[in-house]
Structures are given as C-alpha cells and as structure tokens.
PDB file of C-alpha atoms in Angstrom:
ATOM      1  CA  MET A   1     143.116  32.207 -23.985  1.00 63.00           C
ATOM      2  CA  ARG A   2     139.945  32.819 -21.996  1.00 61.00           C
ATOM      3  CA  LYS A   3     141.447  31.432 -18.768  1.00 63.00           C
ATOM      4  CA  ARG A   4     144.467  33.707 -19.115  1.00 66.00           C
ATOM      5  CA  LEU A   5     142.218  36.746 -19.652  1.00 61.00           C
ATOM      6  CA  PHE A   6     140.273  36.008 -16.445  1.00 60.00           C
ATOM      7  CA  LYS A   7     143.495  35.517 -14.485  1.00 67.00           C
ATOM      8  CA  VAL A   8     144.829  38.882 -15.648  1.00 64.00           C
ATOM      9  CA  LEU A   9     141.546  40.684 -14.920  1.00 64.00           C
ATOM     10  CA  GLY A  10     141.353  39.063 -11.468  1.00 68.00           C
ATOM     11  CA  ALA A  11     144.885  40.125 -10.660  1.00 68.00           C
ATOM     12  CA  MET A  12     144.176  43.686 -11.811  1.00 66.00           C
ATOM     13  CA  LEU A  13     141.039  43.823  -9.656  1.00 61.00           C
ATOM     14  CA  ALA A  14     142.890  42.523  -6.593  1.00 63.00           C
ATOM     15  CA  THR A  15     145.685  45.050  -7.084  1.00 63.00           C
ATOM     16  CA  ALA A  16     143.235  47.932  -7.514  1.00 61.00           C
ATOM     17  CA  MET A  17     141.399  46.971  -4.309  1.00 57.00           C
ATOM     18  CA  LEU A  18     144.663  46.770  -2.333  1.00 54.00           C
ATOM     19  CA  PHE A  19     146.015  50.176  -3.318  1.00 58.00           C
ATOM     20  CA  THR A  20     142.796  52.221  -3.139  1.00 60.00           C
ATOM     21  CA  ALA A  21     140.445  53.064  -0.341  1.00 58.00           C
ATOM     22  CA  VAL A  22     137.390  52.271  -2.478  1.00 57.00           C
ATOM     23  CA  PRO A  23     134.930  49.718  -1.028  1.00 59.00           C
ATOM     24  CA  VAL A  24     134.829  46.246  -2.566  1.00 55.00           C
ATOM     25  CA  SER A  25     131.185  46.730  -3.597  1.00 57.00           C
ATOM     26  CA  THR A  26     132.319  49.316  -6.166  1.00 59.00           C
ATOM     27  CA  PHE A  27     134.242  46.648  -8.066  1.00 53.00           C
ATOM     28  CA  ILE A  28     131.917  43.658  -7.851  1.00 57.00           C
ATOM     29  CA  GLY A  29     128.519  45.265  -7.199  1.00 54.00           C
ATOM     30  CA  PRO A  30     126.657  45.802  -3.911  1.00 53.00           C
ATOM     31  CA  ASP A  31     124.230  42.938  -4.513  1.00 50.00           C
ATOM     32  CA  LYS A  32     127.089  40.397  -4.640  1.00 49.00           C
ATOM     33  CA  VAL A  33     128.745  41.539  -1.377  1.00 46.00           C
ATOM     34  CA  ASN A  34     125.668  40.829   0.812  1.00 48.00           C
ATOM     35  CA  ALA A  35     124.392  37.785  -1.080  1.00 45.00           C
ATOM     36  CA  GLU A  36     124.211  35.637   2.071  1.00 47.00           C
ATOM     37  CA  GLU A  37     121.970  38.140   3.881  1.00 46.00           C
ATOM     38  CA  ASP A  38     119.528  38.485   0.974  1.00 43.00           C
ATOM     39  CA  GLU A  39     118.838  34.746   0.657  1.00 44.00           C
ATOM     40  CA  ASP A  40     116.340  34.755   3.547  1.00 42.00           C
ATOM     41  CA  VAL A  41     114.330  37.738   2.292  1.00 40.00           C
ATOM     42  CA  ASP A  42     112.133  36.079  -0.334  1.00 42.00           C
ATOM     43  CA  GLU A  43     111.321  32.684   1.195  1.00 48.00           C
ATOM     44  CA  GLU A  44     107.658  32.944   0.145  1.00 46.00           C
ATOM     45  CA  LEU A  45     108.641  33.057  -3.510  1.00 52.00           C
ATOM     46  CA  LYS A  46     109.961  29.508  -3.162  1.00 74.00           C
ATOM     47  CA  ILE A  47     106.400  28.158  -2.828  1.00 79.00           C
ATOM     48  CA  LYS A  48     105.200  26.923  -6.200  1.00 83.00           C
ATOM     49  CA  ALA A  49     101.516  26.909  -7.079  1.00 84.00           C
ATOM     50  CA  PRO A  50     100.136  23.472  -7.948  1.00 86.00           C
ATOM     51  CA  ALA A  51      98.522  22.569 -11.255  1.00 87.00           C
ATOM     52  CA  LYS A  52      94.811  22.745 -12.004  1.00 88.00           C
ATOM     53  CA  VAL A  53      92.704  19.809 -10.778  1.00 89.00           C
ATOM     54  CA  LYS A  54      90.983  17.743 -13.476  1.00 89.00           C
ATOM     55  CA  ASN A  55      88.533  14.844 -13.834  1.00 90.00           C
ATOM     56  CA  ILE A  56      85.895  15.644 -11.205  1.00 89.00           C
ATOM     57  CA  ASN A  57      83.335  12.852 -10.760  1.00 90.00           C
ATOM     58  CA  VAL A  58      80.276  12.732  -8.523  1.00 90.00           C
ATOM     59  CA  LYS A  59      78.618   9.500  -7.389  1.00 91.00           C
ATOM     60  CA  LYS A  60      75.534   9.078  -5.209  1.00 87.00           C
ATOM     61  CA  MET A  61      75.759   6.510  -2.422  1.00 85.00           C
ATOM     62  CA  LYS A  62      72.432   6.353  -0.505  1.00 82.00           C
ATOM     63  CA  LYS A  63      72.286   9.670   1.417  1.00 82.00           C
ATOM     64  CA  VAL A  64      75.916  10.525   0.750  1.00 88.00           C
ATOM     65  CA  VAL A  65      77.545  11.982  -2.351  1.00 90.00           C
ATOM     66  CA  LYS A  66      81.136  10.972  -3.073  1.00 91.00           C
ATOM     67  CA  ILE A  67      83.227  13.512  -5.023  1.00 91.00           C
ATOM     68  CA  THR A  68      86.472  12.290  -6.607  1.00 91.00           C
ATOM     69  CA  TRP A  69      89.080  14.064  -8.733  1.00 92.00           C
ATOM     70  CA  GLY A  70      92.377  13.446 -10.481  1.00 90.00           C
ATOM     71  CA  ARG A  71      95.530  13.641  -8.371  1.00 89.00           C
ATOM     72  CA  VAL A  72      97.948  16.559  -8.824  1.00 88.00           C
ATOM     73  CA  ALA A  73     101.447  15.064  -8.880  1.00 83.00           C
ATOM     74  CA  LYS A  74     103.735  18.020  -8.047  1.00 85.00           C
ATOM     75  CA  ASN A  75     103.691  20.855  -5.505  1.00 84.00           C
ATOM     76  CA  CYS A  76     100.525  19.658  -3.775  1.00 86.00           C
ATOM     77  CA  LYS A  77      99.970  19.391  -0.019  1.00 87.00           C
ATOM     78  CA  GLY A  78      96.177  19.034  -0.177  1.00 88.00           C
ATOM     79  CA  TYR A  79      92.913  20.057  -1.830  1.00 90.00           C
ATOM     80  CA  GLU A  80      90.147  22.565  -1.178  1.00 90.00           C
ATOM     81  CA  ILE A  81      86.622  21.597  -2.263  1.00 91.00           C
ATOM     82  CA  GLN A  82      83.512  23.786  -2.548  1.00 91.00           C
ATOM     83  CA  VAL A  83      79.944  22.504  -2.939  1.00 90.00           C
ATOM     84  CA  SER A  84      77.452  25.285  -3.601  1.00 90.00           C
ATOM     85  CA  PRO A  85      73.783  25.535  -4.556  1.00 89.00           C
ATOM     86  CA  TYR A  86      74.693  28.819  -6.299  1.00 88.00           C
ATOM     87  CA  LYS A  87      76.419  28.900  -9.667  1.00 88.00           C
ATOM     88  CA  SER A  88      78.523  31.942  -8.699  1.00 88.00           C
ATOM     89  CA  PHE A  89      79.700  30.274  -5.451  1.00 86.00           C
ATOM     90  CA  GLU A  90      78.541  33.355  -3.526  1.00 85.00           C
ATOM     91  CA  MET A  91      75.664  33.725  -1.125  1.00 80.00           C
ATOM     92  CA  PRO A  92      72.915  35.956  -2.529  1.00 77.00           C
ATOM     93  CA  GLU A  93      72.452  39.258  -0.746  1.00 74.00           C
ATOM     94  CA  GLU A  94      69.571  39.260   1.689  1.00 66.00           C
ATOM     95  CA  ASP A  95      66.522  41.316   0.829  1.00 56.00           C
ATOM     96  CA  TYR A  96      65.758  43.288   3.995  1.00 56.00           C
ATOM     97  CA  ASP A  97      62.665  44.976   2.531  1.00 57.00           C
ATOM     98  CA  SER A  98      60.589  41.814   2.390  1.00 56.00           C
ATOM     99  CA  GLU A  99      59.008  40.433   5.523  1.00 56.00           C
ATOM    100  CA  GLU A 100      59.456  36.833   4.427  1.00 59.00           C
ATOM    101  CA  ASP A 101      62.162  34.736   6.002  1.00 57.00           C
ATOM    102  CA  ILE A 102      64.184  33.495   3.074  1.00 58.00           C
ATOM    103  CA  GLU A 103      66.268  30.471   3.947  1.00 67.00           C
ATOM    104  CA  TYR A 104      69.542  30.391   2.066  1.00 68.00           C
ATOM    105  CA  GLU A 105      71.463  27.164   1.777  1.00 75.00           C
ATOM    106  CA  GLU A 106      75.068  27.278   2.948  1.00 80.00           C
ATOM    107  CA  ILE A 107      78.073  26.779   0.707  1.00 82.00           C
ATOM    108  CA  GLN A 108      80.002  23.779   2.002  1.00 83.00           C
ATOM    109  CA  GLU A 109      83.791  23.875   2.051  1.00 83.00           C
ATOM    110  CA  PHE A 110      86.125  20.966   2.726  1.00 80.00           C
ATOM    111  CA  THR A 111      89.898  20.589   2.966  1.00 82.00           C
ATOM    112  CA  ASN A 112      91.718  17.339   2.279  1.00 77.00           C
ATOM    113  CA  GLU A 113      95.265  17.240   3.632  1.00 79.00           C
ATOM    114  CA  GLY A 114      97.660  15.023   1.720  1.00 70.00           C
ATOM    115  CA  LYS A 115      98.058  14.752  -2.014  1.00 64.00           C
ATOM    116  CA  GLY A 116      96.940  11.101  -2.011  1.00 76.00           C
ATOM    117  CA  LYS A 117      93.441  11.845  -0.674  1.00 83.00           C
ATOM    118  CA  THR A 118      91.453  12.546  -3.807  1.00 87.00           C
ATOM    119  CA  PHE A 119      87.884  12.150  -2.580  1.00 89.00           C
ATOM    120  CA  VAL A 120      85.430  13.585  -0.082  1.00 90.00           C
ATOM    121  CA  ARG A 121      81.998  12.447   1.115  1.00 90.00           C
ATOM    122  CA  VAL A 122      79.327  15.132   1.360  1.00 88.00           C
ATOM    123  CA  THR A 123      76.145  14.877   3.419  1.00 87.00           C
ATOM    124  CA  GLY A 124      73.278  17.266   4.047  1.00 85.00           C
ATOM    125  CA  LEU A 125      72.318  17.971   0.435  1.00 84.00           C
ATOM    126  CA  LYS A 126      68.655  18.633  -0.290  1.00 85.00           C
ATOM    127  CA  LYS A 127      66.715  16.249  -2.528  1.00 85.00           C
ATOM    128  CA  LYS A 128      65.938  17.548  -6.020  1.00 86.00           C
ATOM    129  CA  GLY A 129      68.580  20.212  -5.600  1.00 86.00           C
ATOM    130  CA  THR A 130      71.199  21.305  -8.117  1.00 90.00           C
ATOM    131  CA  TYR A 131      74.730  21.747  -6.833  1.00 90.00           C
ATOM    132  CA  TYR A 132      77.933  23.132  -8.305  1.00 92.00           C
ATOM    133  CA  ILE A 133      81.253  21.594  -7.337  1.00 91.00           C
ATOM    134  CA  ARG A 134      84.819  22.823  -7.825  1.00 92.00           C
ATOM    135  CA  VAL A 135      88.217  21.720  -6.489  1.00 92.00           C
ATOM    136  CA  ARG A 136      91.667  23.303  -6.298  1.00 92.00           C
ATOM    137  CA  ALA A 137      95.009  22.091  -5.012  1.00 90.00           C
ATOM    138  CA  PHE A 138      97.205  24.012  -2.577  1.00 89.00           C
ATOM    139  CA  ASN A 139     100.832  24.011  -1.549  1.00 88.00           C
ATOM    140  CA  GLU A 140     102.074  25.352   1.789  1.00 85.00           C
ATOM    141  CA  ASN A 141     105.164  25.862   3.895  1.00 81.00           C
ATOM    142  CA  ASP A 142     106.057  27.930   6.974  1.00 78.00           C
ATOM    143  CA  GLU A 143     105.725  31.194   5.036  1.00 78.00           C
ATOM    144  CA  GLY A 144     102.211  30.708   3.659  1.00 83.00           C
ATOM    145  CA  ILE A 145      99.902  28.978   1.194  1.00 86.00           C
ATOM    146  CA  LYS A 146      99.665  29.128  -2.589  1.00 88.00           C
ATOM    147  CA  TYR A 147      96.521  27.891  -4.325  1.00 89.00           C
ATOM    148  CA  GLY A 148      96.230  26.429  -7.797  1.00 90.00           C
ATOM    149  CA  LYS A 149      93.464  27.433 -10.197  1.00 92.00           C
ATOM    150  CA  TRP A 150      89.926  26.209  -9.579  1.00 92.00           C
ATOM    151  CA  SER A 151      88.867  23.226 -11.650  1.00 92.00           C
ATOM    152  CA  LYS A 152      86.027  23.411 -14.133  1.00 93.00           C
ATOM    153  CA  VAL A 153      82.702  23.595 -12.322  1.00 92.00           C
ATOM    154  CA  LYS A 154      80.819  20.291 -12.194  1.00 92.00           C
ATOM    155  CA  LYS A 155      77.014  20.577 -12.113  1.00 91.00           C
ATOM    156  CA  TYR A 156      75.224  17.820 -10.185  1.00 90.00           C
ATOM    157  CA  LYS A 157      71.497  17.202  -9.610  1.00 89.00           C
ATOM    158  CA  PHE A 158      70.867  15.395  -6.313  1.00 82.00           C
ATOM    159  CA  LYS A 159      67.850  13.099  -6.752  1.00 80.00           C
TER     160      LYS A 159
END
C-alpha cells in the first residue's frame, strides 16, 4: 500500500513539474536542489573534539621529570602539555611601581604529535619548587584544530 502511494505521489509531482513553469525547488525544497554545493561549506564541523585526558603521573629521574598520561583512543592526533609554577596557569601581572626586579618563572608548553606518544620529559625545573601540570588532547585536519578538555591539574613538588 505504501509503495503504491509513493508511486502515485511521484507521478503527480512529475506531471505538475512538466506542465507548469514553477521551479523544481518549489516542489522539493531549495535545500535539496543544491545539496551537492552545500556539502563543502561546513568542513570544520567534521572535526570531532577528543576526550578528556586521564591518569597523569609524574616521576623524577635525576634532573629530569617524566610526565605520563593515559592514551585517548579516538579522535586524537596529539597532546598539549602545560607545566606551570602558577596554579592559575597565567603569568602574574608585573608590578611596575616597585624598583625590585622580580623574576617570574616561565610556563612551559609542550606538544606531542601522535596519539601513541603519552609522555614528555621536562628539564629546567627549580629545586624545592611546586609545579602544576595539565594535559589535553587535540584533533586536527586541513580546516583547523579542536582541543579536548584539560585534564585535572596534577600538583608536583620538585625536590
């Protein structure tokens, strides 16, 4: 019954289009007529954001600190890692009124390409310093990059 109904409606539509000067888009909708042209418009929406990184571990190896994390299985091209002496991950604003030279420690950023590389070695940390570490995965293509959410912040005291 349903097949017959669609055949009849299709025939009626074809007949109406033949005997009138009305554009095809009136019958089937303008978005269906140019469907092939619209496919290339939203390529960036095809990038999926990766999942949140979990299981951050920090291990001291002589003068080097090795940071490892759990692998993100899907939609991951690499990882972005931040090591900061500041809990907010932002440099404090300089105080221009004081005449002292305040030395601020830099926030270190690393990028690991490839979803299989789940560690980074960090050097240049100050002894007896406290550091905050966070990691996020990213996915990229020709159109751009999408980042996942930052992991939970891991606090580490370098001894």
